[in-house]
Coordinates of C-alpha atoms in Angstrom, one line a residue:
M363 CA -16.6 -56.6 -33.3
L364 CA -20.4 -56.4 -34.2
R365 CA -21.5 -59.0 -36.6
C366 CA -25.5 -58.9 -36.5
L367 CA -25.9 -55.4 -35.0
R368 CA -24.5 -52.4 -36.8
L369 CA -23.8 -49.2 -35.1
T370 CA -23.0 -45.9 -36.8
T371 CA -22.3 -42.7 -35.0
A372 CA -21.9 -39.2 -36.4
G373 CA -21.2 -35.7 -35.2
E374 CA -18.6 -33.4 -33.8
S375 CA -18.0 -32.4 -30.3
H376 CA -19.2 -28.7 -30.8
G377 CA -21.4 -29.3 -33.8
P378 CA -25.2 -29.3 -33.7
A379 CA -25.5 -32.9 -32.4
V380 CA -24.2 -36.3 -32.2
V381 CA -26.3 -39.1 -33.7
A382 CA -26.4 -42.9 -33.4
V383 CA -28.1 -45.2 -35.8
L384 CA -28.4 -48.8 -34.6
E385 CA -29.5 -51.6 -37.0
G386 CA -30.4 -55.2 -36.2
I387 CA -32.7 -54.8 -33.1
P388 CA -35.7 -57.1 -33.6
A389 CA -39.2 -55.7 -33.9
G390 CA -41.5 -55.7 -30.7
L391 CA -38.9 -54.4 -28.1
P392 CA -40.5 -52.1 -25.7
L393 CA -38.6 -48.8 -25.8
D394 CA -39.1 -45.2 -24.9
A395 CA -37.0 -42.0 -24.5
A396 CA -36.6 -42.6 -20.7
D397 CA -34.5 -45.8 -21.3
V398 CA -32.0 -43.6 -23.4
A399 CA -32.2 -40.4 -21.0
G400 CA -31.4 -42.4 -17.9
E401 CA -28.2 -43.9 -19.4
L402 CA -27.0 -40.5 -20.8
A403 CA -27.6 -38.9 -17.5
R404 CA -25.4 -41.5 -15.7
R405 CA -22.6 -40.8 -18.3
Q406 CA -22.6 -37.1 -17.4
G407 CA -21.9 -37.8 -13.7
G408 CA -18.9 -38.3 -11.6
H409 CA -16.5 -36.2 -9.6
G410 CA -13.8 -34.7 -11.8
R411 CA -15.9 -33.8 -14.8
G412 CA -15.5 -30.4 -16.4
G413 CA -17.5 -27.4 -17.3
R414 CA -19.0 -29.0 -20.4
M415 CA -21.3 -31.3 -18.3
R416 CA -22.7 -28.2 -16.7
I417 CA -23.7 -27.0 -20.2
E418 CA -25.1 -30.2 -21.7
K419 CA -28.3 -31.8 -20.5
D420 CA -28.3 -35.0 -22.5
A421 CA -31.6 -36.7 -23.1
G422 CA -31.6 -38.3 -26.5
E423 CA -34.3 -37.9 -29.2
I424 CA -35.5 -41.2 -30.8
F425 CA -36.6 -40.2 -34.3
A426 CA -36.8 -43.3 -36.3
G427 CA -37.3 -47.1 -35.7
V428 CA -39.8 -46.8 -32.8
R429 CA -43.5 -46.4 -33.0
L430 CA -46.0 -46.5 -30.1
G431 CA -43.4 -47.7 -27.6
E432 CA -42.0 -50.5 -29.5
T433 CA -39.2 -51.1 -32.1
L434 CA -40.2 -51.8 -35.7
G435 CA -37.2 -53.9 -36.7
S436 CA -35.9 -51.0 -38.8
P437 CA -32.8 -48.8 -38.0
I438 CA -33.1 -46.9 -34.7
A439 CA -31.9 -43.4 -34.9
I440 CA -31.2 -41.2 -31.8
R441 CA -30.1 -37.6 -31.9
I442 CA -28.4 -36.0 -28.9
P443 CA -28.2 -32.1 -29.3
N444 CA -25.1 -30.3 -28.3
R445 CA -26.4 -27.3 -26.4
D446 CA -22.9 -25.7 -26.5
F447 CA -23.3 -25.5 -30.3
R448 CA -24.8 -22.0 -29.7
N449 CA -21.4 -20.8 -28.7
W450 CA -19.7 -22.4 -31.7
R451 CA -21.9 -21.6 -34.7
E452 CA -19.2 -19.7 -36.5
A453 CA -16.3 -22.0 -35.8
M454 CA -18.4 -25.2 -36.7
A455 CA -20.4 -23.7 -39.7
I456 CA -20.9 -25.8 -42.7
A457 CA -20.2 -23.1 -45.2
A458 CA -16.7 -21.7 -45.9
P459 CA -15.9 -18.6 -43.9
E460 CA -16.2 -15.3 -45.5
V461 CA -13.5 -13.8 -43.4
E462 CA -10.4 -15.6 -42.1
D463 CA -10.2 -15.2 -38.3
V464 CA -8.2 -17.7 -36.3
E465 CA -9.8 -16.7 -33.1
V466 CA -13.3 -16.6 -34.3
L467 CA -12.9 -19.9 -36.1
R468 CA -11.1 -21.4 -33.2
R469 CA -8.4 -22.9 -35.3
V470 CA -5.8 -25.1 -33.5
Y471 CA -2.2 -25.3 -34.3
L472 CA -0.8 -26.5 -31.0
P473 CA -1.4 -30.3 -30.8
R474 CA -1.8 -31.9 -27.5
P475 CA 0.6 -34.8 -26.5
G476 CA -1.5 -37.9 -26.0
H477 CA -4.4 -36.8 -28.2
A478 CA -5.2 -37.7 -31.9
D479 CA -4.5 -34.0 -32.8
L480 CA -1.0 -34.3 -34.6
A481 CA -1.4 -37.9 -36.0
G482 CA -4.8 -36.8 -37.5
M483 CA -3.6 -33.8 -38.9
L484 CA -0.7 -35.6 -40.7
K485 CA -3.0 -38.6 -41.7
Y486 CA -5.9 -36.5 -43.2
D487 CA -3.6 -33.6 -44.5
R488 CA -5.5 -30.9 -42.3
E489 CA -3.6 -27.8 -41.2
D490 CA -6.1 -27.1 -38.4
A491 CA -6.3 -29.8 -35.6
R492 CA -9.9 -28.6 -35.0
D493 CA -10.8 -30.8 -38.0
I494 CA -9.5 -33.7 -36.0
L495 CA -10.1 -33.1 -32.4
E496 CA -13.8 -32.4 -32.8
R497 CA -14.5 -35.9 -34.0
A498 CA -11.9 -37.5 -31.8
S499 CA -13.5 -36.0 -28.6
A500 CA -15.1 -38.3 -26.2
R501 CA -18.3 -36.5 -26.8
E502 CA -18.8 -39.2 -29.4
T503 CA -19.4 -41.7 -26.6
A504 CA -22.7 -40.1 -25.8
A505 CA -24.1 -41.8 -29.1
R506 CA -22.5 -45.1 -28.1
V507 CA -24.4 -44.8 -24.6
A508 CA -27.6 -44.1 -26.3
A509 CA -27.2 -47.1 -28.5
G510 CA -26.1 -49.2 -25.6
A511 CA -29.3 -48.3 -23.8
V512 CA -31.2 -50.0 -26.5
A513 CA -28.9 -53.0 -26.2
K514 CA -29.4 -53.2 -22.5
R515 CA -33.1 -53.1 -22.9
L516 CA -33.0 -56.1 -25.3
L517 CA -30.8 -58.1 -22.9
G518 CA -32.9 -57.1 -19.8
E519 CA -35.9 -58.9 -21.5
F520 CA -33.9 -62.1 -20.8
G521 CA -32.6 -61.4 -17.4
V522 CA -29.2 -60.1 -18.5
R523 CA -27.7 -57.2 -16.6
V524 CA -24.6 -55.2 -17.6
E525 CA -23.2 -52.9 -14.8
S526 CA -19.9 -51.3 -13.8
H527 CA -17.9 -49.7 -11.0
V528 CA -14.6 -48.0 -10.5
V529 CA -11.8 -49.9 -8.9
R530 CA -8.9 -47.4 -9.2
V531 CA -8.4 -43.8 -9.8
G532 CA -4.7 -42.7 -10.1
P533 CA -2.7 -44.2 -7.1
V534 CA -5.9 -45.1 -5.1
A535 CA -7.2 -48.8 -5.5
A536 CA -10.3 -50.0 -4.0
P537 CA -10.1 -53.6 -2.1
A538 CA -11.8 -56.5 -4.1
E539 CA -15.3 -57.0 -2.9
E540 CA -16.9 -60.4 -3.1
P541 CA -19.7 -60.9 -3.8
L542 CA -20.6 -57.7 -5.6
P543 CA -23.9 -56.0 -4.5
D544 CA -27.0 -57.5 -6.2
D545 CA -27.8 -54.0 -7.5
L546 CA -24.3 -52.8 -8.5
T547 CA -25.6 -49.9 -10.6
A548 CA -27.3 -48.4 -7.5
A549 CA -24.4 -49.0 -5.2
A550 CA -21.9 -47.5 -7.7
D551 CA -24.0 -44.5 -8.7
D552 CA -24.5 -43.6 -5.1
S553 CA -20.8 -42.7 -5.1
P554 CA -19.3 -39.5 -6.5
V555 CA -16.7 -41.6 -8.2
R556 CA -18.8 -44.7 -8.7
C557 CA -16.7 -46.7 -6.3
I558 CA -18.7 -49.2 -4.0
D559 CA -15.8 -48.9 -1.2
R560 CA -16.6 -45.7 0.7
S561 CA -13.1 -45.3 2.1
A562 CA -11.5 -45.8 -1.2
A563 CA -14.0 -43.4 -2.8
A564 CA -13.2 -40.6 -0.4
A565 CA -9.4 -41.1 -1.2
M566 CA -10.2 -41.0 -5.0
V567 CA -12.1 -37.8 -4.6
E568 CA -9.0 -36.2 -2.7
A569 CA -6.7 -37.5 -5.4
I570 CA -8.9 -35.9 -8.2
D571 CA -9.0 -32.6 -6.3
A572 CA -5.2 -32.7 -5.8
A573 CA -4.8 -33.1 -9.6
R574 CA -7.2 -30.3 -10.3
R575 CA -5.1 -28.0 -8.1
D576 CA -2.0 -29.0 -9.9
G577 CA -3.6 -28.4 -13.4
D578 CA -3.3 -32.1 -14.1
S579 CA -5.4 -35.2 -14.8
L580 CA -5.8 -38.7 -13.6
G581 CA -6.8 -42.0 -15.2
G582 CA -7.8 -45.3 -13.6
V583 CA -9.6 -48.6 -13.9
F584 CA -13.2 -49.6 -14.1
E585 CA -14.8 -52.9 -14.0
V586 CA -17.7 -54.0 -16.2
V587 CA -19.7 -57.2 -15.2
A588 CA -22.6 -58.9 -17.0
R589 CA -24.8 -61.3 -15.0
G590 CA -27.5 -63.7 -16.3
V591 CA -25.6 -64.6 -19.5
P592 CA -26.3 -68.2 -20.5
V593 CA -23.6 -70.6 -21.6
G594 CA -22.7 -70.7 -25.3
L595 CA -22.6 -67.1 -26.7
G596 CA -19.6 -66.6 -28.9
S597 CA -17.7 -69.4 -30.5
H598 CA -14.3 -71.2 -30.5
V599 CA -14.4 -71.9 -34.2
T600 CA -12.8 -68.8 -35.9
W601 CA -10.8 -65.8 -34.5
E602 CA -13.5 -63.3 -35.2
T603 CA -16.3 -65.2 -33.4
R604 CA -14.4 -65.6 -30.1
L605 CA -16.3 -63.4 -27.6
G606 CA -13.3 -62.4 -25.5
G607 CA -11.7 -60.8 -28.5
R608 CA -14.9 -58.9 -29.4
I609 CA -15.5 -57.7 -25.9
G610 CA -11.8 -56.7 -25.6
G611 CA -11.8 -54.8 -29.0
A612 CA -15.1 -53.0 -28.1
L613 CA -13.8 -51.7 -24.8
M614 CA -10.4 -50.8 -26.3
S615 CA -12.2 -48.7 -28.8
I616 CA -13.4 -46.2 -26.2
H617 CA -11.5 -43.0 -26.1
A618 CA -8.3 -43.1 -23.8
M619 CA -8.5 -46.7 -23.0
K620 CA -5.1 -48.6 -22.8
G621 CA -5.7 -52.0 -21.6
V622 CA -8.4 -54.7 -21.0
E623 CA -8.3 -57.7 -18.6
I624 CA -10.9 -60.5 -18.5
G625 CA -11.4 -62.3 -15.4
M626 CA -8.0 -62.9 -13.7
G627 CA -6.3 -61.2 -16.5
F628 CA -2.6 -60.5 -16.3
E629 CA -2.3 -62.0 -12.8
A630 CA -3.0 -65.5 -14.5
A631 CA 0.3 -65.1 -16.2
R632 CA 2.1 -65.1 -12.8
T633 CA 0.2 -68.0 -11.3
R634 CA 0.2 -71.8 -11.7
G635 CA -2.5 -73.4 -13.5
S636 CA -4.0 -75.2 -10.6
D637 CA -4.7 -71.8 -8.9
V638 CA -6.0 -70.3 -12.1
H639 CA -8.6 -72.6 -13.8
D640 CA -12.1 -72.8 -12.5
E641 CA -12.9 -76.4 -11.3
I642 CA -16.2 -77.7 -12.6
E643 CA -19.1 -79.5 -10.6
R644 CA -22.6 -80.5 -11.3
D645 CA -25.5 -78.2 -10.2
A646 CA -28.7 -79.2 -11.8
E647 CA -30.3 -75.9 -10.6
R648 CA -28.1 -73.8 -13.1
R649 CA -30.3 -74.0 -16.1
G650 CA -28.4 -71.3 -18.0
S651 CA -25.1 -73.1 -17.7
G652 CA -26.4 -76.6 -18.5
G653 CA -26.6 -77.9 -15.1
Y654 CA -22.8 -77.2 -14.3
R655 CA -21.0 -74.5 -12.2
R656 CA -17.5 -73.2 -11.8
R657 CA -16.2 -73.1 -8.1
R658 CA -14.8 -69.8 -8.9
N659 CA -14.7 -67.3 -11.8
N660 CA -11.0 -66.5 -12.6
A661 CA -11.8 -67.0 -16.3
G662 CA -14.3 -64.0 -16.0
G663 CA -17.2 -65.9 -17.5
L664 CA -15.4 -66.9 -20.7
E665 CA -13.6 -70.1 -21.9
G666 CA -12.5 -71.0 -25.4
G667 CA -14.2 -67.9 -26.8
M668 CA -17.6 -68.6 -25.3
T669 CA -19.6 -67.7 -22.3
T670 CA -19.7 -70.3 -19.5
G671 CA -22.9 -69.2 -17.8
G672 CA -20.9 -67.4 -15.2
T673 CA -20.5 -63.7 -14.6
I674 CA -18.6 -61.9 -17.4
V675 CA -16.0 -59.6 -15.8
A676 CA -13.8 -57.2 -17.7
R677 CA -11.5 -54.4 -16.2
V678 CA -10.5 -51.6 -18.5
A679 CA -7.5 -49.2 -17.8
M680 CA -8.0 -45.5 -18.7
K681 CA -5.0 -43.2 -19.3
P682 CA -5.1 -39.6 -17.8
L683 CA -6.9 -37.3 -20.2
S684 CA -4.5 -35.2 -22.5
S685 CA -6.0 -31.7 -22.1
L686 CA -4.3 -30.1 -19.2
R687 CA -4.6 -26.8 -17.6
R688 CA -0.8 -26.8 -17.4
P689 CA -0.2 -27.9 -20.9
L690 CA 2.8 -29.9 -21.9
D691 CA 5.4 -29.1 -24.5
S692 CA 4.4 -29.3 -28.2
V693 CA 5.2 -27.6 -31.5
D694 CA 3.4 -24.8 -33.4
T695 CA 2.7 -26.6 -36.6
R696 CA 2.6 -23.2 -38.6
T697 CA 6.2 -22.3 -37.7
G698 CA 7.8 -25.6 -36.5
E699 CA 8.8 -23.7 -33.3
P700 CA 8.6 -25.1 -29.7
A701 CA 5.2 -24.1 -28.0
K702 CA 2.8 -25.2 -25.3
A703 CA -0.1 -27.5 -26.2
I704 CA -3.6 -25.9 -26.7
R705 CA -5.7 -25.8 -23.5
E706 CA -9.1 -27.3 -24.5
R707 CA -11.8 -27.4 -21.8
S708 CA -11.6 -30.9 -20.3
D709 CA -12.3 -33.0 -17.3
V710 CA -9.7 -33.7 -14.6
C711 CA -10.9 -37.3 -14.3
A712 CA -13.5 -39.2 -16.5
V713 CA -13.1 -42.7 -15.1
P714 CA -16.6 -42.8 -13.5
A715 CA -18.1 -41.8 -16.7
A716 CA -16.0 -44.1 -18.8
G717 CA -17.5 -47.0 -16.8
V718 CA -20.9 -46.1 -18.2
V719 CA -19.5 -46.1 -21.7
G720 CA -17.9 -49.4 -21.0
E721 CA -21.3 -50.9 -20.0
A722 CA -22.8 -49.6 -23.2
M723 CA -20.0 -51.3 -25.3
M724 CA -20.2 -54.5 -23.4
A725 CA -24.1 -54.5 -23.9
L726 CA -23.8 -53.9 -27.6
V727 CA -21.3 -56.8 -28.0
L728 CA -23.5 -59.2 -25.9
A729 CA -26.6 -58.1 -27.7
D730 CA -24.9 -58.9 -31.0
A731 CA -23.8 -62.3 -29.8
W732 CA -27.4 -62.7 -28.5
I733 CA -28.9 -61.9 -31.8
E734 CA -26.3 -64.2 -33.5
K735 CA -27.2 -67.1 -31.4
F736 CA -31.0 -66.7 -31.1
A737 CA -32.0 -64.7 -34.2
G738 CA -35.7 -63.8 -34.9
D739 CA -37.1 -60.8 -36.6
S740 CA -39.3 -60.1 -33.6
L741 CA -38.8 -60.2 -29.9
S742 CA -41.5 -63.0 -29.7
D743 CA -39.6 -65.2 -32.2
M744 CA -36.3 -64.6 -30.3
R745 CA -38.1 -65.5 -27.0
R746 CA -39.0 -68.8 -28.4
N747 CA -35.6 -69.5 -29.6
V748 CA -34.1 -68.7 -26.2
E749 CA -36.7 -70.8 -24.3
S750 CA -35.9 -73.7 -26.7
Y751 CA -32.2 -73.5 -26.0
L752 CA -32.6 -73.2 -22.3
A753 CA -34.9 -76.1 -22.2
R754 CA -32.4 -78.2 -24.1
L755 CA -29.7 -77.2 -21.6
G756 CA -32.0 -77.9 -18.6
D757 CA -33.2 -81.2 -19.9
S758 CA -29.9 -82.9 -20.1
G759 CA -26.3 -82.4 -19.0
L760 CA -23.3 -83.3 -21.2
T761 CA -23.2 -86.9 -19.8
D762 CA -27.0 -87.4 -20.3
A763 CA -26.9 -86.1 -23.8
A764 CA -23.9 -88.4 -24.7
A765 CA -25.9 -91.5 -23.3
G766 CA -28.8 -90.6 -25.5
R767 CA -26.6 -90.6 -28.5
D768 CA -25.2 -93.9 -27.6
T769 CA -28.7 -95.4 -27.2
A770 CA -29.8 -94.0 -30.6
R771 CA -26.7 -95.8 -32.0
G772 CA -27.8 -99.1 -30.3
T773 CA -24.5 -99.0 -28.0
G774 CA -26.4 -97.9 -24.8

C-alpha cells in the first residue's frame, strides 16, 4: 500500500507502550507534539467507548526524527505509553514467570468468535490466546493515528484536508448531506457519535445505549473525504500503483473493517452508465484539475486509478466488536469442551473512533502518493515540484497542450 513511506508499528495492548516509526517524510516539515496529541485525543472519543479510554490519556512522545520543531528527513519515532500497563506488569512481563498462575498471568483459553484469537493460536502454535489478542487489539491503531498526524501535517502544507464523519451506526443511517460542511472535522467532532445530522446522531446514541443494556455491540459505516487533492496522484499503469486499490487496502487493514466503497460504490453496479459517470466540462479556474471539472462526483475523486482533482470519498463498513458482555458460544482449547468466550473489556461501539483511524490511513496513502509524485528530500524541494506541476496544469488544458505538440511538429 505504501511505496515511498514506510510505517512500522510495535507494541501490545497492555504492554508498556505502542510505537510508530515513520520513514520517508522530507526534511523541513514543521511538526510538534501538539499535532500528534490532537489526533490521538480525537481517536479516544465517541459515545460507546469502554473503560479503557477512561484510563488512557494518549498524547504521543516524539523521540526521533524531529529537532527544533522541524523534521530532519530521518525516521520519525513516536511512543504512546499505555497507562494501564501498571495493572498488567506480571501478565505482560518480558521474563518467563517463576510461578505458573493462570489468573495472575491472565492466560486466555476461551477464544472469541469474530476475533483473531483462535486463528492466531493455530497459526502461531500458541496455547494462550493472550499471545495473539494483545497485538490483534485495536489499541495498535493509536500508533497509526500518530503516524497519520504527521502525514496530515505534510498534506496540509499543500492545502489538502482529510476528514471523516459517521453515516451509520447499526440500523440508524444518516441522510446524505450535500454539500458537506466546509469544516467537516469541527462539525463531526461536535457530535458524540461524530455524525453531522443531529436527529440521526440522537438515534445512534439510543441504539448504542440499547446494545449496552443488552450486553451486545454495534458496528456501522463512516465516510472519509479528502479535499484539495490535485489531479494525477496514483497511476493507471500497473495494478499496485492504482490509488483506489491502495486506499481500499489501507482502510480494510483497520481492525474490524469488512467493506470499502469509493464514490458511488456498490450502487453503481445497480445503475445505468449514463447515471453513473461524471460528465466533464471546462473550468479554467480549477488549477488543480487542469482546467476541467466534473458535474458530479459519483467516482469519488478517482478514475483509472488516479485522482481527478475532485473530492476523494470512501465509505468503510465496520462490523460489531467481538468482545461481548454476554459472550457467545466457544470452546475451551485446553479440554475441547463447549464454553462461553472470554469477556475482555471492550467498547460497545467504536465507529466514531474508527473514522479517525480511517482519516489516518487515508492521509498516509495520500502522503505516500504525494511523495511518489513530487519527491524532494526537503519540503522546499517538494514545494517547488508541486508549484511546477500546478503551473503546467494551469497554463494549458489538454486541447491546448495537444495544439502545442502539433505546432512543434509543423502540423499546426
